[in-house]
Coordinates of C-alpha atoms in Angstrom, one line a residue:
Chain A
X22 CA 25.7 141.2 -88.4
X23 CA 26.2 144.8 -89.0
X24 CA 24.6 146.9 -91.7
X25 CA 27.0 146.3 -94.4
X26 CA 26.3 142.4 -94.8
X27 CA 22.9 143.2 -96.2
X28 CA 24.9 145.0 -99.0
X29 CA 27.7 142.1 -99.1
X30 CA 24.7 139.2 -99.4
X31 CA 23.0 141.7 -102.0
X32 CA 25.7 142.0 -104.3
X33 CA 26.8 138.2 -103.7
X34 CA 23.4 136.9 -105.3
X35 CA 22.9 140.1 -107.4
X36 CA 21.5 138.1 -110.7
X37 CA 19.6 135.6 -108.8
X38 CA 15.2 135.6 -109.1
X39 CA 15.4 135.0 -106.0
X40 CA 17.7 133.3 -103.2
X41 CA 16.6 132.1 -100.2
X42 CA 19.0 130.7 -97.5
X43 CA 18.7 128.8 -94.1
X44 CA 21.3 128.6 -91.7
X45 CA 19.7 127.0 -88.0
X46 CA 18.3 124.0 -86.7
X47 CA 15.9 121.5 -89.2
X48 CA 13.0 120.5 -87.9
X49 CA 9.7 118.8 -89.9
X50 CA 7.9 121.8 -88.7
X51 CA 10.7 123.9 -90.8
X52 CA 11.0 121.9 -93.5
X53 CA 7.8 121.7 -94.2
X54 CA 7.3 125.6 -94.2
X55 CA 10.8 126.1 -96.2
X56 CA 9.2 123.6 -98.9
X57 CA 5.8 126.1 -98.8
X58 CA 8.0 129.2 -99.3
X59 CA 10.0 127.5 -102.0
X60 CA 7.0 126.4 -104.2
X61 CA 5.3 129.5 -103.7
X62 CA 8.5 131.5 -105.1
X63 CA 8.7 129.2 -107.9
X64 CA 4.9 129.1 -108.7
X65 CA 5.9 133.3 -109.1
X66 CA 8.7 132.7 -111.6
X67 CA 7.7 132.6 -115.2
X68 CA 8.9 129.3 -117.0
X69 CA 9.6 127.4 -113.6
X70 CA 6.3 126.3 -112.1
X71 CA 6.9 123.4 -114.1
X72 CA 10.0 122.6 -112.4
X73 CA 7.8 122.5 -109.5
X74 CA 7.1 119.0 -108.8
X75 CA 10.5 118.2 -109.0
X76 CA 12.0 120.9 -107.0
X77 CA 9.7 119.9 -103.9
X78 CA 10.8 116.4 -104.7
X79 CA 14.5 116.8 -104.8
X80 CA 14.0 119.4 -101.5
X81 CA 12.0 117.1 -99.3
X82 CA 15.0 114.5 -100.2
X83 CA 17.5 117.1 -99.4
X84 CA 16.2 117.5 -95.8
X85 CA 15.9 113.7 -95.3
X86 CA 19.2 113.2 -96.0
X87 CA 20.1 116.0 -93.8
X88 CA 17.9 114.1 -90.7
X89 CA 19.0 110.8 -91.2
X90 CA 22.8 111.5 -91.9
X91 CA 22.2 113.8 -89.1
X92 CA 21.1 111.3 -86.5
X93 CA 25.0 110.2 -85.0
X94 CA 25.1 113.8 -84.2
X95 CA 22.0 115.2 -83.2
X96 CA 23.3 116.3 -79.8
X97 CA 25.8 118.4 -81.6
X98 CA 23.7 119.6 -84.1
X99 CA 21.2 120.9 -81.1
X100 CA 24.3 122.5 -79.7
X101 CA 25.2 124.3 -82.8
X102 CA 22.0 124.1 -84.6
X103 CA 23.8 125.5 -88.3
X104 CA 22.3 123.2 -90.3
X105 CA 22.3 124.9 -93.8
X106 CA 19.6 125.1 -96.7
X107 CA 19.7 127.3 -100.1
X108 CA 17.6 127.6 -102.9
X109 CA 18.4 129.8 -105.8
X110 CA 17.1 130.2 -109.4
X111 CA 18.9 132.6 -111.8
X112 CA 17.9 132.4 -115.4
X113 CA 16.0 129.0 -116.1
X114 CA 18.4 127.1 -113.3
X115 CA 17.0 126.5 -110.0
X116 CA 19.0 124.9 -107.8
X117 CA 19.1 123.2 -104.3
X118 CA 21.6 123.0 -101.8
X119 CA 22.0 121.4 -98.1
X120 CA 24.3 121.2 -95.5
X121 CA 24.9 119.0 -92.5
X122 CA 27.0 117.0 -89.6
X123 CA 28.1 114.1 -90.0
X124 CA 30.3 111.9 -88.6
X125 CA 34.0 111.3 -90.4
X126 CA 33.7 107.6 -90.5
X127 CA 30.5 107.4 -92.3
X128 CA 31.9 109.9 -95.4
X129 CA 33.8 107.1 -97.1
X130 CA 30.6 105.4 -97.7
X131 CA 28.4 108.7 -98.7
X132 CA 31.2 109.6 -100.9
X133 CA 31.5 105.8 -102.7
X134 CA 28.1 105.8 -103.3
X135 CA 27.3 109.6 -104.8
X136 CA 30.8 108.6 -106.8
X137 CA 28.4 105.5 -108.3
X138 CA 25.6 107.6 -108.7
X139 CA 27.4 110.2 -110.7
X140 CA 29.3 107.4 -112.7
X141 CA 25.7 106.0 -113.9
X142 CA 23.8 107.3 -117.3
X143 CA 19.6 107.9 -116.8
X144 CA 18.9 104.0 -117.4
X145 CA 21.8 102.7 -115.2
X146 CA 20.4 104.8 -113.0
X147 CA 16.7 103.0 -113.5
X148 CA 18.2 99.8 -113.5
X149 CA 20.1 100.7 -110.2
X150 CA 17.2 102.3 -108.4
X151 CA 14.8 99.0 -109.3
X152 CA 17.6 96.4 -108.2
X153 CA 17.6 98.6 -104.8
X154 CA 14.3 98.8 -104.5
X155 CA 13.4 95.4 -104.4
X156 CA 17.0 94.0 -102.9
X157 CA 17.4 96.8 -100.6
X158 CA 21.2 96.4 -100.2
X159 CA 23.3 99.5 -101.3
X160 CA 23.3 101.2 -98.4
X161 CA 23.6 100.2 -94.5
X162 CA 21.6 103.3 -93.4
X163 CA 18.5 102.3 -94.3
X164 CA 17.4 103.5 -98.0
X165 CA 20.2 106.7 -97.9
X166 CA 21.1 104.9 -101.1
X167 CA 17.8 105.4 -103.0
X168 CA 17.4 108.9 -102.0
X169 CA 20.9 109.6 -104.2
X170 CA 19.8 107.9 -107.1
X171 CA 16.5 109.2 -106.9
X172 CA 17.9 113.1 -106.8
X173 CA 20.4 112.2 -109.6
X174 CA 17.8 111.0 -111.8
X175 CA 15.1 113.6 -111.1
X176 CA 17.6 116.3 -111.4
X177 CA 19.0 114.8 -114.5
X178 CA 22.3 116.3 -113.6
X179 CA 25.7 115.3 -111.6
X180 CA 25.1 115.7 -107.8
X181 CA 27.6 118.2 -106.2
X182 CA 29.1 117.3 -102.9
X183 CA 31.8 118.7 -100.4
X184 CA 32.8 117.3 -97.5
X185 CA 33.8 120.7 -94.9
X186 CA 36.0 119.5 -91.7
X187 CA 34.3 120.8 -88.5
X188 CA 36.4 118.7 -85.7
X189 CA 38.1 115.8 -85.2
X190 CA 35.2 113.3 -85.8
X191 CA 32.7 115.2 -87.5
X192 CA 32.4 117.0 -90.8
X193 CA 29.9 119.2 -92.6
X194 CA 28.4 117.4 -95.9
X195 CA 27.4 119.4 -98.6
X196 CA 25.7 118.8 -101.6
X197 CA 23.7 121.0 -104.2
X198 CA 21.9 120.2 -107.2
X199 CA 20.4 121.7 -110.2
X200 CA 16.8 121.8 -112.6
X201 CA 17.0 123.0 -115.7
X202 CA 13.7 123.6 -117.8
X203 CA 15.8 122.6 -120.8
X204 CA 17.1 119.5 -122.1
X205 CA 19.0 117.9 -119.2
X206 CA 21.2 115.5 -120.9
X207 CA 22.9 119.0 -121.7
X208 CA 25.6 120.0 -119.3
X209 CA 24.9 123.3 -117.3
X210 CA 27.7 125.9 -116.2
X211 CA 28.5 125.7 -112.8
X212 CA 30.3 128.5 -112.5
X213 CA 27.9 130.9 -111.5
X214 CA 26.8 129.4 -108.5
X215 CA 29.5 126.1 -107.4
X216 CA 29.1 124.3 -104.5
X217 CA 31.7 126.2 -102.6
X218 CA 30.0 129.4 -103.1
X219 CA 27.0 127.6 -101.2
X220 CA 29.6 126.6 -98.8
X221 CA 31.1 130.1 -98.6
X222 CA 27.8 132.1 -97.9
X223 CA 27.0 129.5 -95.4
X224 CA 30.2 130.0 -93.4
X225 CA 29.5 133.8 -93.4
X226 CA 26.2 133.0 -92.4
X227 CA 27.4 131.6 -89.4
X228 CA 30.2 133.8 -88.9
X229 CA 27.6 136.6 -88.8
X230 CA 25.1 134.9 -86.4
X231 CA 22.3 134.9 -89.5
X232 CA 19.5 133.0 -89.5
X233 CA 17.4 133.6 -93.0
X234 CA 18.3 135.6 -95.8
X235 CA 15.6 135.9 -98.6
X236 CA 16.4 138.1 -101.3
X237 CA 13.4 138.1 -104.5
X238 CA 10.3 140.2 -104.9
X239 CA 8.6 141.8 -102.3
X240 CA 5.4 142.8 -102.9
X241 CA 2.4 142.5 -100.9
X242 CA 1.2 138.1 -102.1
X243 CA 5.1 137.0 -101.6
X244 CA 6.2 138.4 -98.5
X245 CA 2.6 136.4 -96.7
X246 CA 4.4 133.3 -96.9
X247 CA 8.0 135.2 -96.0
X248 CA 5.8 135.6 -92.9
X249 CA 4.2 132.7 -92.2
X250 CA 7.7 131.2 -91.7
X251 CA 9.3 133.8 -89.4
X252 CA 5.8 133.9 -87.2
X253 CA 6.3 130.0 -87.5
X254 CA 9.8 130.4 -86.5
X255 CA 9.4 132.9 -84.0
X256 CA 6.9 130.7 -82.3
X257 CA 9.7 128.4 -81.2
X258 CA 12.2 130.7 -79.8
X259 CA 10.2 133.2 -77.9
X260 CA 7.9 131.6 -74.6
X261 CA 6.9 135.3 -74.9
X262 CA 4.5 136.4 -77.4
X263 CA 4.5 140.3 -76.7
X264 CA 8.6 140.1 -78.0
X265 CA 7.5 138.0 -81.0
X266 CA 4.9 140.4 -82.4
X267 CA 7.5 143.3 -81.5
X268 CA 9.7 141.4 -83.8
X269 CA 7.5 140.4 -86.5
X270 CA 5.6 144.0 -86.7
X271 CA 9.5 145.3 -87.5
X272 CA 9.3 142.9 -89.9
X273 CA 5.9 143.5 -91.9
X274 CA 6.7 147.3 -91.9
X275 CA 10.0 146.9 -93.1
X276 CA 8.8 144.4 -96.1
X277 CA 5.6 146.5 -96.8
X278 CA 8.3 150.1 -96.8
X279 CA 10.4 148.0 -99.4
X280 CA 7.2 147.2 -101.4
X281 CA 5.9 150.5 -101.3
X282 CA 8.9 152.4 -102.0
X283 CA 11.7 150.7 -103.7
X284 CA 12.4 151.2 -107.3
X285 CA 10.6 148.7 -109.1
X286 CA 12.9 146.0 -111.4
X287 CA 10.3 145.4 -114.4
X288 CA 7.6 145.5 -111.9
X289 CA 9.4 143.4 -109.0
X290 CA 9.2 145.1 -105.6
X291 CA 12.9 143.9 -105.5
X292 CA 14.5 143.8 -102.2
X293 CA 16.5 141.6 -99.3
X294 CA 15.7 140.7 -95.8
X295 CA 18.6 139.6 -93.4
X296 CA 17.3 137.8 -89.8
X297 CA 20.3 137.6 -87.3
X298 CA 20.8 137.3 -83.8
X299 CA 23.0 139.1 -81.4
X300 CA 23.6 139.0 -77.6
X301 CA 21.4 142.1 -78.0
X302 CA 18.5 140.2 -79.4
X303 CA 17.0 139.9 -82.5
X304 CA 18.6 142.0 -85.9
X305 CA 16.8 142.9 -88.7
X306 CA 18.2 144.1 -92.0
X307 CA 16.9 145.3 -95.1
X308 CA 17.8 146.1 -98.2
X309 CA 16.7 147.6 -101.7
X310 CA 17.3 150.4 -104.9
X311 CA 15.6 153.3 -104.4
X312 CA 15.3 156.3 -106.6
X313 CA 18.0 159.0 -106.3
X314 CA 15.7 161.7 -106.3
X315 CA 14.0 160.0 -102.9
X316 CA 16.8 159.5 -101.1
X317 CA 17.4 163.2 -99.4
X318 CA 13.6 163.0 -98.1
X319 CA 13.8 159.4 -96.4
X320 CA 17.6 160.4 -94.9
X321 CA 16.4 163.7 -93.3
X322 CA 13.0 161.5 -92.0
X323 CA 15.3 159.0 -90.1
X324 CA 17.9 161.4 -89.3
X325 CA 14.9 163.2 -87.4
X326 CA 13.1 160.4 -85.8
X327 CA 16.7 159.5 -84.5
X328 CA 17.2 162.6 -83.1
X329 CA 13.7 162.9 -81.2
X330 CA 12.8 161.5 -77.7
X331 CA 10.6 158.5 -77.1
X332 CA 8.0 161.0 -75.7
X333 CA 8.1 163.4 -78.8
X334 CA 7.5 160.5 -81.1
X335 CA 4.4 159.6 -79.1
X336 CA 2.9 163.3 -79.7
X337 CA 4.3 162.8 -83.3
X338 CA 2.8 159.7 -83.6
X339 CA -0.5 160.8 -81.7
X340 CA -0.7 163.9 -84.4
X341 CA -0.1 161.5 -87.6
X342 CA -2.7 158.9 -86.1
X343 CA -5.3 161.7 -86.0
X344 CA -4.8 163.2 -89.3
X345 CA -7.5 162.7 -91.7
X346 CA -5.9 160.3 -94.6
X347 CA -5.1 161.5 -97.7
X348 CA -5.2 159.0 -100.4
X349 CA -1.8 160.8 -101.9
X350 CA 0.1 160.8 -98.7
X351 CA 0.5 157.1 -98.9
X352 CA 0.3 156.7 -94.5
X353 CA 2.6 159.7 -94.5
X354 CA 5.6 157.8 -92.9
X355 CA 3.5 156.7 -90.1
X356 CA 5.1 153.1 -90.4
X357 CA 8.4 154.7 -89.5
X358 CA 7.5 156.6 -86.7
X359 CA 5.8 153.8 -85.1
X360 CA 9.1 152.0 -85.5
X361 CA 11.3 154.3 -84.1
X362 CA 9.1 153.9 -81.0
X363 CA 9.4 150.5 -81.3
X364 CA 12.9 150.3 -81.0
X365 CA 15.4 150.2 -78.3
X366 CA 18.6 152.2 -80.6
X367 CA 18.6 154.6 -82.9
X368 CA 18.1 153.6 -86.9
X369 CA 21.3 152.3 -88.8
X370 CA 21.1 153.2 -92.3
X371 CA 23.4 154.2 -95.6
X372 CA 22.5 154.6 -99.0
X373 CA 25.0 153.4 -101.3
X374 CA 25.1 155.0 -104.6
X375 CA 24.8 152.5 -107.4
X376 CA 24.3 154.6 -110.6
X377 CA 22.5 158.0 -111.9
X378 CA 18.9 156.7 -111.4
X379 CA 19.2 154.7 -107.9
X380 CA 20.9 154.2 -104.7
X381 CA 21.4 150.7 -102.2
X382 CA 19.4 151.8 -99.2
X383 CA 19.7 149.4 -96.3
X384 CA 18.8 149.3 -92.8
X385 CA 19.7 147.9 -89.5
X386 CA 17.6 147.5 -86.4
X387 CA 18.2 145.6 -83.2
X388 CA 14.7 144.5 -82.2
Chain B
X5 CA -30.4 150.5 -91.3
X6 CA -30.9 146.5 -92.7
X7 CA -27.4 145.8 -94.5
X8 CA -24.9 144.3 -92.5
X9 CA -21.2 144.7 -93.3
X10 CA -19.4 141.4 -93.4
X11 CA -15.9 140.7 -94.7
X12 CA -15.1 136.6 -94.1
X13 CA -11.4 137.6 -92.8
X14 CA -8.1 136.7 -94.6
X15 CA -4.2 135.8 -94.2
X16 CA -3.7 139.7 -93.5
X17 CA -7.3 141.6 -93.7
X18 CA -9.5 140.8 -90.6
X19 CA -13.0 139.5 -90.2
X20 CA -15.3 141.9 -90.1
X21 CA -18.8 141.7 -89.3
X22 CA -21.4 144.5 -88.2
X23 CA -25.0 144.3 -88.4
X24 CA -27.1 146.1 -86.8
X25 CA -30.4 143.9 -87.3
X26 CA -28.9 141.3 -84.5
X27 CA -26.6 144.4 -83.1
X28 CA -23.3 142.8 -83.4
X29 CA -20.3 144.7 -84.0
X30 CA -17.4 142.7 -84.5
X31 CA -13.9 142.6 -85.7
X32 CA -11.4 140.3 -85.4
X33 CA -8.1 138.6 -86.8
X34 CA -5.0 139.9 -88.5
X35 CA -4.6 143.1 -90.1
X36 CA -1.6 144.1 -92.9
X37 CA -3.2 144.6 -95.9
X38 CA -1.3 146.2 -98.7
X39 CA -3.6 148.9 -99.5
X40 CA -5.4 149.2 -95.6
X41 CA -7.1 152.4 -96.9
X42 CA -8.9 150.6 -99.7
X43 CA -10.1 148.0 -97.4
X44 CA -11.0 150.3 -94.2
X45 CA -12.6 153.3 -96.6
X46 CA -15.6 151.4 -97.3
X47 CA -16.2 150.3 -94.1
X48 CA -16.0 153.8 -92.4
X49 CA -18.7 154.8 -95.4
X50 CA -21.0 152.0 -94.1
X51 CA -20.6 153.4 -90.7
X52 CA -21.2 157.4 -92.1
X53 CA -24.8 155.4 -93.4
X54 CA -25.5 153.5 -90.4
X55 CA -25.1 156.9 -88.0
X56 CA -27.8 158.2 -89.8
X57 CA -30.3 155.5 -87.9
X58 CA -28.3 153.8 -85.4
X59 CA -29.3 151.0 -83.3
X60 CA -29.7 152.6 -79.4
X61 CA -26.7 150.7 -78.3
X62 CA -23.5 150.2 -80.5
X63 CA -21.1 148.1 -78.8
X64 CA -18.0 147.3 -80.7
X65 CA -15.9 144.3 -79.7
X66 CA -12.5 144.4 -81.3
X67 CA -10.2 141.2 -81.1
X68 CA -6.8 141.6 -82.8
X69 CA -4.4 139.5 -83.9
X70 CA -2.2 141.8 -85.1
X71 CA -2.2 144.9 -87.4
X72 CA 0.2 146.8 -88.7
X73 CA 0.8 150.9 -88.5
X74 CA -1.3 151.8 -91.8
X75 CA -4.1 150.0 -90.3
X76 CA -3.7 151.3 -87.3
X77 CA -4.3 155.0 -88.3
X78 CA -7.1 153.6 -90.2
X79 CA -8.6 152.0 -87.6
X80 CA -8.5 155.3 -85.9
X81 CA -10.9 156.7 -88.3
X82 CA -13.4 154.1 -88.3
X83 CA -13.7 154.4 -84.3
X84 CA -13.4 158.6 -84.9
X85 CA -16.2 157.7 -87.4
X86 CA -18.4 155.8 -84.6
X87 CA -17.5 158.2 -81.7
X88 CA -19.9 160.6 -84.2
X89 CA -22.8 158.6 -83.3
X90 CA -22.5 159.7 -79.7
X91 CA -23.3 163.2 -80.8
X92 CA -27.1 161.7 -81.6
X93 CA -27.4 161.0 -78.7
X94 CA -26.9 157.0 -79.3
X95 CA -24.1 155.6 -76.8
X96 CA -21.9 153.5 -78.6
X97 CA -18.9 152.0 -76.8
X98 CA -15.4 149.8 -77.8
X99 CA -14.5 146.5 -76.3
X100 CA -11.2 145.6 -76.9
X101 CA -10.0 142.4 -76.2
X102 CA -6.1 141.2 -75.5
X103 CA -4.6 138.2 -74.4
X104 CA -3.0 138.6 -71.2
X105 CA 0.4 138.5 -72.5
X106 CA 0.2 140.4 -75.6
X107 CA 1.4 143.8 -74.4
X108 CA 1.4 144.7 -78.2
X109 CA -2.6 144.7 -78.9
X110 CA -2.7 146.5 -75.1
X111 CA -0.8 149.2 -75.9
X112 CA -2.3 149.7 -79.2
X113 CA -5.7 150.1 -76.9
X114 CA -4.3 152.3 -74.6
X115 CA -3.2 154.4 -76.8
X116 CA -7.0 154.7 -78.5
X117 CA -8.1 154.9 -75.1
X118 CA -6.6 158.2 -74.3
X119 CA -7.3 159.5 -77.6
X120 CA -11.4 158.9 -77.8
X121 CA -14.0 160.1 -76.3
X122 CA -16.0 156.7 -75.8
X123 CA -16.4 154.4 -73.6
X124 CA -13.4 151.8 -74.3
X125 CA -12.6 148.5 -72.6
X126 CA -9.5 146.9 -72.1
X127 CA -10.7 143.7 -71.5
X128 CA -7.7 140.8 -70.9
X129 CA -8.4 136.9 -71.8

């Protein structure tokens, strides 16, 4: 990914609370920390904690499918490991998508049976779900059938699927549901966020080599559990922990710059992380408004620290580390410097001009 | 001086506990705090009072997680703030712990090293 896909992601989920997506390998470990990150983001949104419950519900069913459809192809899906999560709330919708192998010959019988779930109305759906339960015959692969009526009726809604060719035998499968606070029996607009446009920023997700983008409020309580995951995450890929604090120490200055400095959306430290990897290593990218009138100050401090040698930074660092703090300096762009010492290229940046008050600024580092 | 400092240690602020009366000085865990100056600030007062009647020996053992660059610069203060003691006449002395493969905490303690005058330990686990 280059700098201009944080911009492109940005502007793709502009009007959402907050959007988190998953493209990699699913493991319990993962699920269970993408579940944590989820309910704490919706805990944070006013009018959906309630929505809560069910979201973890309809999640933890998601990723179940996801591992059990998944089994036929686990080698593959080690090989490719592009198994795809979203969730994304925008107004009082919240909604859940998941993507995954599977193999050709088992989508007629996914496909009859979300086209029987769909077909049902709330107390088919009981009636359905207790004649399964206690006869246990829908489905061939063990209970897959209960888990579909089960999202349908705690969602309330259709269920949305897509079947996406990947080869000659296998296919990616799709779907993506939706909570609404209000009365479900009423039917929700789609068009803002269809299936396919889960599909579409998954395949750019892929084509850009991105593992996590979370886009939502940044301040200080909601980017811990941002953490947590990517510490969790980082755990598994590097044997090395020297390159894993490297990586996540980009990472907390970078989140704690955005919170500090970006032009506050009625109070939300607004802003969007981008994880990707490259042959290069590990790519960071940020993203978020900041005020016109800052912009000249933060350009000529990057275009400086770019243009200074590893050993002037050190005495520059050296000199800020020994100055006595001053409350109203705010660390004085110390964060920054450290980074730029940090880092093996030069900082990427651009700041994109959005209107009178605020520019996009974004930023690219190869960790 | 009879008042210990402790802080039980969080997600992001470390554990913090110095008191003289058993003469441990400890500090330990993660540190990113939002506001690292409001959390360091009162702890470098405590020290400014406890200088005032150290304790004969002040050793300082340090065991980081991680911290981030704020708290790094504040960190720098509270040991500029003990290296003050020396000037009693009180030896006081930093023993900074890493685990043998985290080249991040031991370059953060090199670089505290060369910038204080007090004894300081780089001491791998």
């Amino acid at each position: 990914m280059d700098l201009n896909t944080t911009f492109w992601f940005f502007e793709k989920v502009k009007d959402d609370n907050l959007c988190l997506l998953y493209n990699g390998l699913i493991s319990d470990d993962i699920t269970n920390k993408l579940i944590e990150l989820s309910e704490y983001n919706i805990n944070n949104i006013e009018g959906l904690s309630k929505m809560r419950k069910k979201a973890s519900f309809l999640m933890a069913e998601c990723f179940q499918n996801i591992i059990r459809h998944g089994e036929m192809v686990t080698d593959l899906e080690k090989h490719t490991n592009n198994s795809f999560f979203l969730t994304r709330n925008w107004n009082d919708i919240y909604c859940i998508a998941s993507g995954n192998l599977i193999m050709k010959k088992n989508i007629a019988t996914i496909e009859s049976q979300l086209k029987v779930v769909n077909s049902l109305s709330k107390d088919e759906l009981k009636d359905l779900y207790l004649q399964v339960l206690e006869h246990n015959e829908i489905s061939g692969k063990g209970g897959a059938g209960l888990g579909l009526i089960e999202m349908a009726r705690k969602s309330g809604h259709k269920l949305q699927f897509l079947f996406e060719d990947y080869n000659k035998s296998v296919s990616y499968f799709y779907n993506q549901i939706l909570l609404h606070e209000e009365d479900p029996s009423e039917e929700l607009p789609t068009s803002h966020a269809p299936i396919s446009e889960a599909v579409f920023l998954h395949k750019k997700m892929i084509e850009k080599n991105i593992l996590v983008v979370q886009k939502g409020d940044f301040a200080q309580e909601s980017i811990l559990p941002v953490l947590k995951i990517i510490d969790n995450n980082l755990k598994h890929v590097f044997e090395n922990s020297s390159s894993k604090k490297r990586i996540f120490h980009i990472i907390v200055e970078l989140l704690q710059n955005i919170s500090k400095h970006c032009c506050k959306n009625q109070k939300i430290s607004e802003g969007i992380i981008l994880l990707g990897r490259s042959n290069k290593g590990y790519i960071i990218n940020t993203g978020n408004y900041i005020e016109n009138s800052k912009v000249e100050v933060l350009r000529n401090h990057l275009t400086k620290l770019n243009s200074m040698s590893k050993e002037d930074l050190k005495s520059l660092y050296f000199s800020k580390l020994k100055e006595r703090y001053i409350p109203e300096s705010n660390g004085a762009g110390i964060g920054l410097i450290d980074l730029a010492r940090k880092i093996a290229t030069p900082f990427v940046f651009n700041f994109h001009p959005i209107d009178d008050q605020k520019s996009f600024f974004s930023i690219h580092i190869v960790a | 001086m009879e008042k210990p400092f402790f802080f039980a240690g969080t997600e992001d602020k470390p554990k913090i506990n110095f008191d003289p009366k058993n003469n441990t000085f400890e500090i330990s865990g993660n540190s990113y705090p939002e506001e690292s100056p409001k959390f360091y600030i009162p702890l470098i007062d405590w020290i400014t009072e406890y200088s005032a009647q150290p304790n004969d020996q002040t050793q300082v053992i340090c065991k980081f997680e991680y911290f981030n660059s704020l708290s790094a610069k504040l960190l720098y203060e509270v040991f500029f703030e003990l290296q003050k003691i020396t000037e009693k006449g009180k030896p006081v002395s930093i023993s900074w712990y890493y685990h043998q493969d985290d080249h991040f905490i031991l370059e953060k303690g090199q670089e505290y090293k060369n910038v204080l005058r007090i004894p300081f330990h780089l001491i791998a686990f």
